[in-house]
């Protein structure tokens, strides 16, 4: 990894865009990132990490707000990094999530995080992706590290540089595996373990199948297993052939059982056939004997019913002769019923028409009075026709009277309307004049009110400016007092700081003497002898006290600048307010404002009525024009109504006289027409029913004569005898069927008794069916049992043979799997460090990483010996640390002064920093030299140098300075003053109220 340039906008403490060119810094090999506390030195590293991984290191990652608070609201936070990863160059542009102003309306909305990854090919950026997950995966694959691992190897953040030194074996294992790309060895472990488990599962599957086959075969086998079935016995029995021999014996026994069952089945089959033949012959003889006896009994029953059949034959003959009489008798019955109905209807019709019948029309027959009744009906019908012709006249009279009433009412209403309109047209001109006058007054008030309102606003603004002048004058006096106090405090603290600095300079020899060690060289004279080192006075200030005094001076200066800026702002605001207030006294302005406000209120009230007055003028004029138009139309309409009313009265009189002449005493035309219709209907009904009764009487007499002649011709004494002999078709058919069935049954029984087979069977003795049936049943049961036994033996033998075949196949399939499982289990156990042959009891991946860690320790010790003055050395041990589950990657620190090795946690702060730095440099050396490892060309160290003494700092700086020979770039983040004099290439970060800025310094040594 090599950085080329960095651009940061509205990120962390940087409000504007700051650019960092890493090319000259990288060319120097060693550069210093310095600046005051809180200026943003670590934020430069945060920006690099954010561009690569989308996160910031250390505890700052928990704060999701990465945007600068003093940047303009519309400026988006952005980090752009130009970096080489391996042999490829990329442009990484990221923006964190932030609250941006809404494009419409007020307030803010959340802008989600974004990323843009571009690869520079031949100097031209080419788009790769803009997805967050794809960008993170790309950077992780190219660097070979995640965020946590990156901050342990390439970027040692503030307070986190010792993490790799103090990491547990599991954490160190993950980091080294990523850096050296040794995951393939762990993949080998996993593959061997998975292969062992897969083969074991496959072998268990085969064993379970064989065990199941053995159990199934044992359940049906005639030979028992030699021992209890379990997994160990199955495995050993399969290997020595015990299972195969037992299965073959079971098959042989089952085949013998099949042969025995087949012989018994053949013997019982012949015995059952003979018993079945004897039973069938006996049953046939018994059936013929039963038929002959049943026919004899049924023929005796028929002979006893012969007299009743003769009576039924005579009844059937009379019914057949009476068939021609039945239709004529039915016609006579219908004619008599018709005569009764017409006689009843004639009586009812005469009763209904009694008010209009003449005395001579009440006789039973209509021969003498039919003509007179016809004439009376015709006369009534003529009267009815004349009355119906008057119905249109009556309807016309009703409409004429309704029109007359309507026209009278309309005429009265229209006359009243004309009177009201004449009154309205006399009053409206006066209303129009009053409304026009109000419009003129409101318009003049509106024009005057605008000028008065402008004057009122000017007076109000000047009075407000006078009020601000008073307030700002008081605030300015207080601000000037606070400024004087801040200036005095700053000067006093500065004098104290200069005094502390001067006292410390006088006691600097004693400070140097405190850092001397026995046998060590003096940093001033270079001597190893220190006969009389200077002693520090009891009141000599320490570097911490000097820094605290300097910090108080800086804080006081910030307070002084803030008060000075406040005074300048108040002076500017006071001058503007005085200019706005003018020279007129406030009392005079208030009097003028009161007068102007009252006048403006009065004119505004008048002007507010202008729209209403204008609308009133328009309304009054419209009402006057509409009333005049309506008055003229009403007068014309009244003239037409008067003429129509006279015509309606004349026509109503004419129609009423014509209708009264036709009605006579009747109340109305409808009642009279209804009465005439009822009279015509009653008279017509009497005439029609009388004629129907005469015709029915004549038809009945004629039908009686015909029926009597037909009965005599059929051989009956009279009509009544013929009617009594008549049968319905169903009764006649039943009687014929009964006689035919009797004749047919007698003939059939006589034929059956004449059959020679039945006669011969009747003369033979009866067979013993029970005995023959019992013998046949016993033989059949024995045969069925033999068949079942034979089928069972065949099925049993087939199952045993099938299971034997399956068992042999399963044993053959299991053999290569068992061999492969034994081999895989031995290899997996060796790779996992559990085999007896693995003397170190170490996993394959841990062994490889342990060897790599040994290389890292050797490289780190080359630098640590120089930085610790040959005192400390790192040791790699295969023992597990306290609470660790994985060994082989533990580290110890050997103290050459005491000759003991101890845990790194026992080191002091400065010692921890030196050892951690040496370990990080050794790690980067080994990783960079590794052909497949990640290329870590840039290393950052954030703070930690302040914990070193002068001599150790010299050794550390010499070691870091030597890195430039190998092309390594080391960036040191620190505010230790001495480093500014030792490192000429610097990236300085300055802070201010408006945000931090960055500048690159190339100082001469």
Coordinates of N, CA and C in Angstrom, one line a residue, residues 742-940:
X742 N -104.1 -68.8 -13.9 CA -104.5 -70.1 -13.4 C -104.4 -71.2 -14.4
X743 N -104.7 -70.9 -15.6 CA -104.6 -71.9 -16.7 C -103.2 -72.2 -17.0
X744 N -102.3 -71.2 -17.0 CA -100.9 -71.4 -17.3 C -100.2 -72.2 -16.2
X745 N -100.5 -71.9 -14.9 CA -99.9 -72.6 -13.8 C -100.2 -74.1 -13.8
X746 N -101.5 -74.4 -14.1 CA -101.9 -75.8 -14.1 C -101.2 -76.6 -15.2
X747 N -101.1 -76.0 -16.4 CA -100.4 -76.7 -17.5 C -99.0 -76.9 -17.2
X748 N -98.3 -75.9 -16.6 CA -96.8 -76.1 -16.2 C -96.6 -77.2 -15.2
X749 N -97.5 -77.2 -14.2 CA -97.3 -78.3 -13.2 C -97.5 -79.7 -13.7
X750 N -98.5 -79.8 -14.6 CA -98.8 -81.1 -15.2 C -97.6 -81.6 -16.1
X751 N -96.9 -80.6 -16.8 CA -95.8 -80.9 -17.6 C -94.6 -81.4 -16.7
X752 N -94.4 -80.6 -15.6 CA -93.3 -81.0 -14.7 C -93.4 -82.4 -14.1
X753 N -94.6 -82.8 -13.7 CA -94.9 -84.1 -13.1 C -94.7 -85.2 -14.2
X754 N -94.8 -84.8 -15.4 CA -94.7 -85.9 -16.5 C -93.2 -86.0 -16.9
X755 N -92.2 -85.3 -16.3 CA -90.8 -85.4 -16.7 C -90.2 -86.7 -16.2
X756 N -89.6 -87.6 -17.1 CA -89.1 -88.9 -16.6 C -88.0 -88.8 -15.6
X757 N -87.1 -87.8 -15.7 CA -86.0 -87.6 -14.8 C -86.5 -87.4 -13.4
X758 N -87.5 -86.5 -13.3 CA -88.0 -86.3 -11.9 C -88.8 -87.5 -11.4
X759 N -89.5 -88.2 -12.3 CA -90.2 -89.4 -11.8 C -89.2 -90.5 -11.3
X760 N -88.0 -90.6 -12.0 CA -87.0 -91.6 -11.6 C -86.3 -91.1 -10.3
X761 N -86.1 -89.8 -10.2 CA -85.4 -89.3 -8.9 C -86.4 -89.5 -7.7
X762 N -87.7 -89.4 -7.9 CA -88.6 -89.5 -6.8 C -88.7 -90.9 -6.3
X763 N -88.4 -91.9 -7.2 CA -88.4 -93.3 -6.8 C -87.1 -93.8 -6.1
X764 N -86.0 -92.9 -6.1 CA -84.7 -93.3 -5.5 C -84.7 -92.8 -4.0
X765 N -83.8 -93.5 -3.1 CA -83.7 -93.0 -1.7 C -83.0 -91.7 -1.6
X766 N -83.3 -90.9 -0.5 CA -82.8 -89.5 -0.3 C -81.3 -89.6 0.1
X767 N -80.3 -88.8 -0.5 CA -78.9 -88.9 -0.1 C -78.7 -88.2 1.3
X768 N -77.5 -88.5 1.9 CA -77.0 -87.9 3.2 C -76.1 -86.8 2.9
X769 N -76.7 -85.6 2.7 CA -75.9 -84.4 2.4 C -75.1 -83.9 3.5
X770 N -75.5 -84.0 4.7 CA -74.7 -83.5 5.8 C -73.4 -84.2 6.0
X771 N -73.4 -85.5 5.8 CA -72.2 -86.3 6.0 C -71.2 -85.9 4.8
X772 N -71.8 -85.9 3.6 CA -70.9 -85.6 2.4 C -70.3 -84.1 2.5
X773 N -71.2 -83.2 3.0 CA -70.7 -81.8 3.1 C -69.6 -81.7 4.2
X774 N -69.7 -82.4 5.3 CA -68.7 -82.3 6.3 C -67.4 -82.9 5.8
X775 N -67.5 -84.0 5.1 CA -66.2 -84.6 4.6 C -65.5 -83.7 3.6
X776 N -66.4 -83.0 2.7 CA -65.8 -82.1 1.8 C -65.1 -80.9 2.5
X777 N -65.8 -80.4 3.5 CA -65.3 -79.2 4.2 C -64.0 -79.5 4.9
X778 N -63.9 -80.7 5.5 CA -62.6 -81.1 6.2 C -61.5 -81.2 5.2
X779 N -61.8 -81.8 4.1 CA -60.7 -81.9 3.0 C -60.3 -80.5 2.5
X780 N -61.3 -79.6 2.3 CA -61.0 -78.3 1.8 C -60.1 -77.5 2.8
X781 N -60.5 -77.6 4.1 CA -59.7 -76.9 5.1 C -58.3 -77.4 5.2
X782 N -58.1 -78.7 5.1 CA -56.7 -79.2 5.1 C -55.9 -78.7 3.9
X783 N -56.6 -78.7 2.7 CA -56.0 -78.2 1.5 C -55.6 -76.7 1.6
X784 N -56.5 -75.9 2.2 CA -56.2 -74.5 2.3 C -55.0 -74.2 3.3
X785 N -55.0 -75.0 4.3 CA -53.9 -74.9 5.3 C -52.6 -75.3 4.6
X786 N -52.6 -76.4 3.8 CA -51.4 -76.8 3.1 C -51.0 -75.7 2.1
X787 N -51.9 -75.1 1.4 CA -51.6 -74.0 0.4 C -51.0 -72.8 1.1
X788 N -51.6 -72.5 2.3 CA -51.0 -71.3 3.0 C -49.6 -71.6 3.5
X789 N -49.4 -72.8 4.0 CA -48.1 -73.2 4.4 C -47.0 -73.2 3.3
X790 N -47.5 -73.7 2.1 CA -46.6 -73.7 1.0 C -46.3 -72.2 0.5
X791 N -47.3 -71.3 0.5 CA -47.1 -69.9 0.1 C -46.1 -69.3 1.1
X792 N -46.4 -69.5 2.4 CA -45.6 -68.9 3.4 C -44.1 -69.4 3.3
X793 N -43.9 -70.7 3.0 CA -42.6 -71.2 2.9 C -41.9 -70.6 1.7
X794 N -42.6 -70.4 0.5 CA -42.0 -69.8 -0.7 C -41.7 -68.3 -0.4
X795 N -42.6 -67.6 0.2 CA -42.3 -66.2 0.5 C -41.2 -66.0 1.5
X796 N -41.2 -66.9 2.5 CA -40.1 -66.8 3.5 C -38.8 -67.1 2.9
X797 N -38.7 -68.1 2.0 CA -37.5 -68.4 1.3 C -37.0 -67.3 0.4
X798 N -38.0 -66.7 -0.3 CA -37.7 -65.6 -1.2 C -37.1 -64.4 -0.4
X799 N -37.8 -64.1 0.8 CA -37.3 -63.0 1.6 C -35.9 -63.2 2.1
X800 N -35.6 -64.5 2.5 CA -34.3 -64.8 3.0 C -33.3 -64.7 1.9
X801 N -33.6 -65.2 0.7 CA -32.7 -65.1 -0.4 C -32.4 -63.7 -0.8
X802 N -33.5 -62.8 -0.8 CA -33.3 -61.4 -1.1 C -32.4 -60.7 -0.1
X803 N -32.7 -60.9 1.2 CA -31.9 -60.3 2.2 C -30.4 -60.8 2.2
X804 N -30.3 -62.1 1.9 CA -28.9 -62.6 1.8 C -28.1 -61.9 0.6
X805 N -28.8 -61.7 -0.5 CA -28.2 -61.0 -1.6 C -27.9 -59.6 -1.3
X806 N -28.8 -58.9 -0.6 CA -28.6 -57.5 -0.2 C -27.5 -57.4 0.8
X807 N -27.4 -58.4 1.7 CA -26.3 -58.4 2.7 C -25.0 -58.5 2.0
X808 N -24.9 -59.5 1.1 CA -23.6 -59.7 0.4 C -23.2 -58.4 -0.4
X809 N -24.2 -57.7 -1.1 CA -23.9 -56.5 -1.8 C -23.4 -55.4 -0.8
X810 N -24.1 -55.2 0.3 CA -23.8 -54.2 1.3 C -22.4 -54.4 1.8
X811 N -22.0 -55.7 2.1 CA -20.7 -56.0 2.6 C -19.6 -55.6 1.6
X812 N -19.9 -55.9 0.3 CA -18.9 -55.6 -0.7 C -18.8 -54.0 -0.9
X813 N -19.9 -53.3 -0.7 CA -19.8 -51.8 -0.9 C -19.1 -51.2 0.4
X814 N -19.2 -51.8 1.5 CA -18.7 -51.2 2.7 C -17.2 -51.3 2.8
X815 N -16.6 -52.3 2.2 CA -15.2 -52.6 2.4 C -14.3 -51.4 2.0
X816 N -14.4 -50.8 0.8 CA -13.5 -49.7 0.4 C -13.8 -48.4 1.2
X817 N -15.1 -48.2 1.7 CA -15.4 -47.1 2.5 C -14.7 -47.2 3.8
X818 N -14.7 -48.4 4.5 CA -14.0 -48.6 5.8 C -12.5 -48.3 5.6
X819 N -11.9 -48.7 4.5 CA -10.5 -48.5 4.3 C -10.2 -47.0 4.2
X820 N -11.0 -46.3 3.4 CA -10.8 -44.8 3.2 C -11.0 -44.1 4.4
X821 N -12.0 -44.5 5.3 CA -12.2 -43.8 6.5 C -11.0 -43.9 7.5
X822 N -10.5 -45.1 7.6 CA -9.3 -45.3 8.4 C -8.1 -44.4 8.0
X823 N -7.9 -44.3 6.7 CA -6.8 -43.4 6.2 C -7.1 -41.9 6.5
X824 N -8.3 -41.5 6.2 CA -8.7 -40.1 6.5 C -8.7 -39.7 7.9
X825 N -9.1 -40.6 8.8 CA -9.1 -40.4 10.2 C -7.6 -40.2 10.8
X826 N -6.7 -41.0 10.2 CA -5.3 -40.9 10.7 C -4.7 -39.6 10.2
X827 N -5.0 -39.2 9.0 CA -4.4 -37.9 8.5 C -5.0 -36.7 9.2
X828 N -6.3 -36.7 9.4 CA -7.0 -35.6 10.1 C -6.5 -35.4 11.5
X829 N -6.3 -36.5 12.2 CA -5.9 -36.5 13.6 C -4.4 -35.9 13.6
X830 N -3.6 -36.3 12.6 CA -2.2 -35.8 12.6 C -2.3 -34.2 12.3
X831 N -3.1 -33.8 11.4 CA -3.2 -32.4 11.1 C -3.7 -31.5 12.2
X832 N -4.6 -32.1 13.0 CA -5.2 -31.4 14.1 C -4.3 -31.4 15.4
X833 N -3.2 -32.2 15.3 CA -2.3 -32.2 16.5 C -2.7 -33.2 17.5
X834 N -3.5 -34.2 17.2 CA -4.0 -35.1 18.2 C -3.4 -36.5 18.0
X835 N -2.7 -36.7 17.0 CA -2.1 -38.1 16.7 C -0.8 -38.2 17.6
X836 N -0.5 -39.5 17.9 CA 0.7 -39.8 18.6 C 1.9 -39.4 17.8
X837 N 1.9 -39.5 16.5 CA 3.0 -39.2 15.6 C 3.3 -37.7 15.7
X838 N 2.3 -36.8 16.0 CA 2.6 -35.4 16.0 C 3.1 -35.1 17.4
X839 N 4.4 -35.1 17.5 CA 5.1 -34.9 18.8 C 4.8 -33.6 19.4
X840 N 4.7 -32.5 18.6 CA 4.4 -31.1 19.1 C 3.0 -30.9 19.5
X841 N 2.1 -31.9 19.1 CA 0.7 -31.7 19.3 C 0.2 -30.4 18.8
X842 N 0.6 -30.0 17.6 CA 0.2 -28.6 17.1 C -0.5 -28.8 15.7
X843 N -1.5 -28.0 15.5 CA -2.3 -28.1 14.3 C -1.4 -27.6 13.1
X844 N -1.7 -28.1 11.9 CA -1.0 -27.7 10.7 C -0.9 -26.2 10.5
X845 N -2.1 -25.6 10.6 CA -2.2 -24.1 10.3 C -1.4 -23.4 11.4
X846 N -1.5 -23.8 12.7 CA -0.8 -23.2 13.8 C 0.7 -23.4 13.6
X847 N 1.1 -24.5 13.1 CA 2.6 -24.8 12.9 C 3.1 -23.8 11.8
X848 N 2.3 -23.6 10.7 CA 2.8 -22.7 9.7 C 2.9 -21.3 10.2
X849 N 1.8 -20.8 10.9 CA 1.8 -19.5 11.4 C 2.9 -19.3 12.5
X850 N 3.1 -20.3 13.3 CA 4.1 -20.3 14.3 C 5.5 -20.0 13.7
X851 N 5.7 -20.7 12.6 CA 7.0 -20.5 11.9 C 7.1 -19.1 11.3
X852 N 5.9 -18.6 10.8 CA 5.9 -17.2 10.3 C 6.1 -16.2 11.4
X853 N 5.5 -16.5 12.6 CA 5.6 -15.6 13.7 C 7.1 -15.6 14.2
X854 N 7.7 -16.7 14.1 CA 9.2 -16.8 14.5 C 10.0 -15.9 13.6
X855 N 9.6 -15.8 12.3 CA 10.3 -14.9 11.4 C 10.1 -13.4 11.8
X856 N 8.8 -13.1 12.1 CA 8.5 -11.8 12.6 C 9.2 -11.4 13.8
X857 N 9.3 -12.3 14.8 CA 10.1 -12.0 16.0 C 11.6 -11.8 15.7
X858 N 12.1 -12.6 14.8 CA 13.6 -12.4 14.5 C 13.8 -11.0 13.9
X859 N 12.9 -10.6 12.9 CA 13.0 -9.3 12.3 C 12.8 -8.2 13.3
X860 N 11.8 -8.4 14.3 CA 11.5 -7.4 15.3 C 12.7 -7.2 16.2
X861 N 13.4 -8.3 16.6 CA 14.5 -8.3 17.5 C 15.7 -7.5 17.0
X862 N 15.8 -7.5 15.6 CA 16.9 -6.7 15.0 C 16.7 -5.2 15.3
X863 N 15.5 -4.8 15.3 CA 15.2 -3.4 15.6 C 15.1 -3.1 17.1
X864 N 14.5 -4.1 17.8 CA 14.3 -3.9 19.3 C 15.6 -3.8 20.0
X865 N 16.6 -4.6 19.6 CA 17.9 -4.5 20.2 C 18.5 -3.2 20.2
X866 N 18.4 -2.5 19.0 CA 18.9 -1.2 18.8 C 18.2 -0.2 19.6
X867 N 16.8 -0.3 19.6 CA 16.0 0.7 20.3 C 16.0 0.6 21.8
X868 N 16.3 -0.6 22.3 CA 16.3 -0.8 23.8 C 17.7 -0.9 24.4
X869 N 18.7 -0.6 23.6 CA 20.1 -0.6 24.0 C 20.4 -2.0 24.4
X870 N 20.1 -3.0 23.6 CA 20.4 -4.4 23.8 C 19.8 -5.0 25.1
X871 N 18.7 -4.4 25.6 CA 18.2 -4.9 26.9 C 17.1 -5.9 26.6
X872 N 16.1 -5.6 25.7 CA 15.0 -6.5 25.5 C 15.0 -7.2 24.2
X873 N 14.4 -8.4 24.2 CA 14.3 -9.2 23.0 C 13.0 -10.0 23.1
X874 N 12.3 -10.2 22.0 CA 11.0 -10.9 22.0 C 11.3 -12.4 21.8
X875 N 10.5 -13.2 22.5 CA 10.6 -14.7 22.4 C 9.3 -15.3 21.9
X876 N 9.4 -16.2 21.0 CA 8.2 -16.9 20.5 C 8.1 -18.2 21.2
X877 N 6.9 -18.5 21.9 CA 6.8 -19.8 22.6 C 5.5 -20.5 22.1
X878 N 5.6 -21.8 22.1 CA 4.5 -22.6 21.7 C 3.5 -22.9 22.8
X879 N 3.8 -22.5 24.1 CA 2.9 -22.7 25.2 C 1.7 -21.8 25.1
X880 N 0.6 -22.3 25.6 CA -0.6 -21.5 25.6 C -0.6 -20.5 26.8
X881 N -1.1 -19.3 26.5 CA -1.2 -18.3 27.6 C -2.4 -18.6 28.5
X882 N -2.5 -17.8 29.6 CA -3.6 -18.0 30.5 C -4.9 -17.7 29.8
X883 N -5.8 -18.7 29.9 CA -7.2 -18.5 29.4 C -7.2 -18.7 27.9
X884 N -6.1 -19.2 27.2 CA -6.1 -19.4 25.8 C -6.4 -20.8 25.5
X885 N -7.1 -21.0 24.4 CA -7.4 -22.4 23.9 C -6.5 -22.8 22.8
X886 N -5.8 -21.9 22.2 CA -4.9 -22.3 21.0 C -3.5 -21.8 21.4
X887 N -2.6 -22.7 21.3 CA -1.2 -22.4 21.5 C -0.4 -22.2 20.3
X888 N 0.9 -22.0 20.4 CA 1.8 -21.8 19.3 C 2.1 -20.4 18.8
X889 N 1.3 -19.4 19.3 CA 1.5 -18.0 18.8 C 1.6 -17.1 20.0
X890 N 2.1 -17.5 21.1 CA 2.3 -16.7 22.3 C 3.6 -16.0 22.2
X891 N 3.7 -14.8 22.9 CA 4.9 -14.0 22.9 C 5.3 -13.7 24.3
X892 N 6.7 -13.6 24.5 CA 7.2 -13.2 25.8 C 8.3 -12.2 25.5
X893 N 8.7 -11.4 26.5 CA 9.7 -10.4 26.4 C 10.9 -10.8 27.4
X894 N 12.1 -11.0 26.8 CA 13.2 -11.4 27.6 C 14.0 -10.1 28.0
X895 N 14.2 -10.0 29.3 CA 15.0 -8.9 29.9 C 16.4 -9.4 30.1
X896 N 17.4 -8.9 29.2 CA 18.8 -9.3 29.3 C 19.4 -8.9 30.6
X897 N 18.9 -7.8 31.2 CA 19.5 -7.4 32.5 C 19.3 -8.4 33.6
X898 N 18.0 -9.0 33.6 CA 17.7 -10.0 34.7 C 17.8 -11.4 34.2
X899 N 17.9 -11.6 32.9 CA 17.9 -12.9 32.3 C 16.6 -13.7 32.3
X900 N 15.5 -13.0 32.7 CA 14.2 -13.6 32.8 C 13.3 -13.2 31.6
X901 N 12.3 -14.1 31.3 CA 11.3 -13.8 30.3 C 10.0 -13.6 31.0
X902 N 9.3 -12.5 30.5 CA 8.0 -12.2 31.2 C 7.0 -11.8 30.2
X903 N 5.7 -11.7 30.7 CA 4.6 -11.3 29.9 C 4.7 -9.9 29.4
X904 N 4.3 -9.5 28.2 CA 4.4 -8.1 27.7 C 3.6 -7.2 28.6
X905 N 2.6 -7.6 29.3 CA 1.7 -6.7 30.0 C 2.5 -6.1 31.2
X906 N 3.7 -6.7 31.6 CA 4.5 -6.2 32.7 C 5.3 -5.0 32.3
X907 N 5.4 -4.7 31.0 CA 6.3 -3.6 30.6 C 5.6 -2.2 30.9
X908 N 6.5 -1.2 31.1 CA 6.0 0.1 31.3 C 5.4 0.7 30.1
X909 N 4.9 2.0 30.2 CA 4.3 2.6 29.0 C 5.3 2.8 27.9
X910 N 6.5 3.4 28.2 CA 7.5 3.6 27.2 C 8.1 2.3 26.6
X911 N 8.3 1.3 27.5 CA 8.8 0.0 27.0 C 7.8 -0.6 26.1
X912 N 6.5 -0.6 26.5 CA 5.5 -1.2 25.6 C 5.5 -0.5 24.3
X913 N 5.6 0.8 24.2 CA 5.6 1.5 22.9 C 6.8 1.0 22.1
X914 N 8.0 0.9 22.7 CA 9.2 0.5 21.9 C 9.0 -0.9 21.4
X915 N 8.6 -1.8 22.3 CA 8.5 -3.2 21.8 C 7.4 -3.3 20.8
X916 N 6.3 -2.6 20.9 CA 5.2 -2.7 19.9 C 5.6 -2.1 18.6
X917 N 6.4 -1.0 18.6 CA 6.9 -0.5 17.4 C 7.9 -1.4 16.7
X918 N 8.7 -2.0 17.5 CA 9.7 -3.0 16.9 C 8.9 -4.2 16.3
X919 N 7.9 -4.7 17.0 CA 7.1 -5.8 16.5 C 6.3 -5.4 15.2
X920 N 5.8 -4.2 15.2 CA 5.1 -3.7 14.0 C 6.0 -3.6 12.8
X921 N 7.2 -3.1 13.0 CA 8.2 -2.9 11.9 C 8.7 -4.3 11.5
X922 N 8.9 -5.2 12.4 CA 9.3 -6.6 12.0 C 8.2 -7.3 11.2
X923 N 6.9 -7.1 11.6 CA 5.8 -7.7 10.9 C 5.7 -7.1 9.5
X924 N 5.9 -5.8 9.3 CA 5.8 -5.2 8.0 C 7.0 -5.7 7.1
X925 N 8.2 -5.9 7.7 CA 9.3 -6.4 7.0 C 9.0 -7.8 6.4
X926 N 8.6 -8.7 7.2 CA 8.3 -10.0 6.8 C 7.2 -10.1 5.8
X927 N 6.1 -9.3 6.0 CA 5.0 -9.4 5.1 C 5.4 -8.8 3.8
X928 N 6.1 -7.7 3.7 CA 6.5 -7.1 2.5 C 7.5 -8.0 1.7
X929 N 8.4 -8.7 2.4 CA 9.3 -9.6 1.7 C 8.6 -10.9 1.2
X930 N 7.5 -11.3 1.8 CA 6.8 -12.5 1.4 C 6.2 -12.3 0.1
X931 N 6.4 -13.3 -0.8 CA 6.0 -13.2 -2.2 C 4.5 -13.1 -2.3
X932 N 3.7 -13.8 -1.5 CA 2.3 -13.8 -1.6 C 1.6 -12.9 -0.5
X933 N 2.4 -12.2 0.3 CA 1.9 -11.4 1.4 C 1.5 -10.0 0.9
X934 N 0.8 -9.3 1.8 CA 0.3 -7.9 1.5 C 1.5 -7.0 1.5
X935 N 1.5 -6.0 0.6 CA 2.6 -5.0 0.5 C 2.3 -3.8 1.4
X936 N 2.9 -3.7 2.5 CA 2.7 -2.6 3.4 C 3.8 -1.6 3.3
X937 N 3.6 -0.6 2.4 CA 4.7 0.3 2.1 C 4.6 1.6 3.0
X938 N 3.5 1.8 3.7 CA 3.4 3.0 4.5 C 2.9 2.5 5.9
X939 N 3.6 3.1 6.9 CA 3.3 2.8 8.3 C 3.1 4.1 9.1
X940 N 2.0 4.2 9.8 CA 1.7 5.3 10.7 C 1.7 4.9 12.1

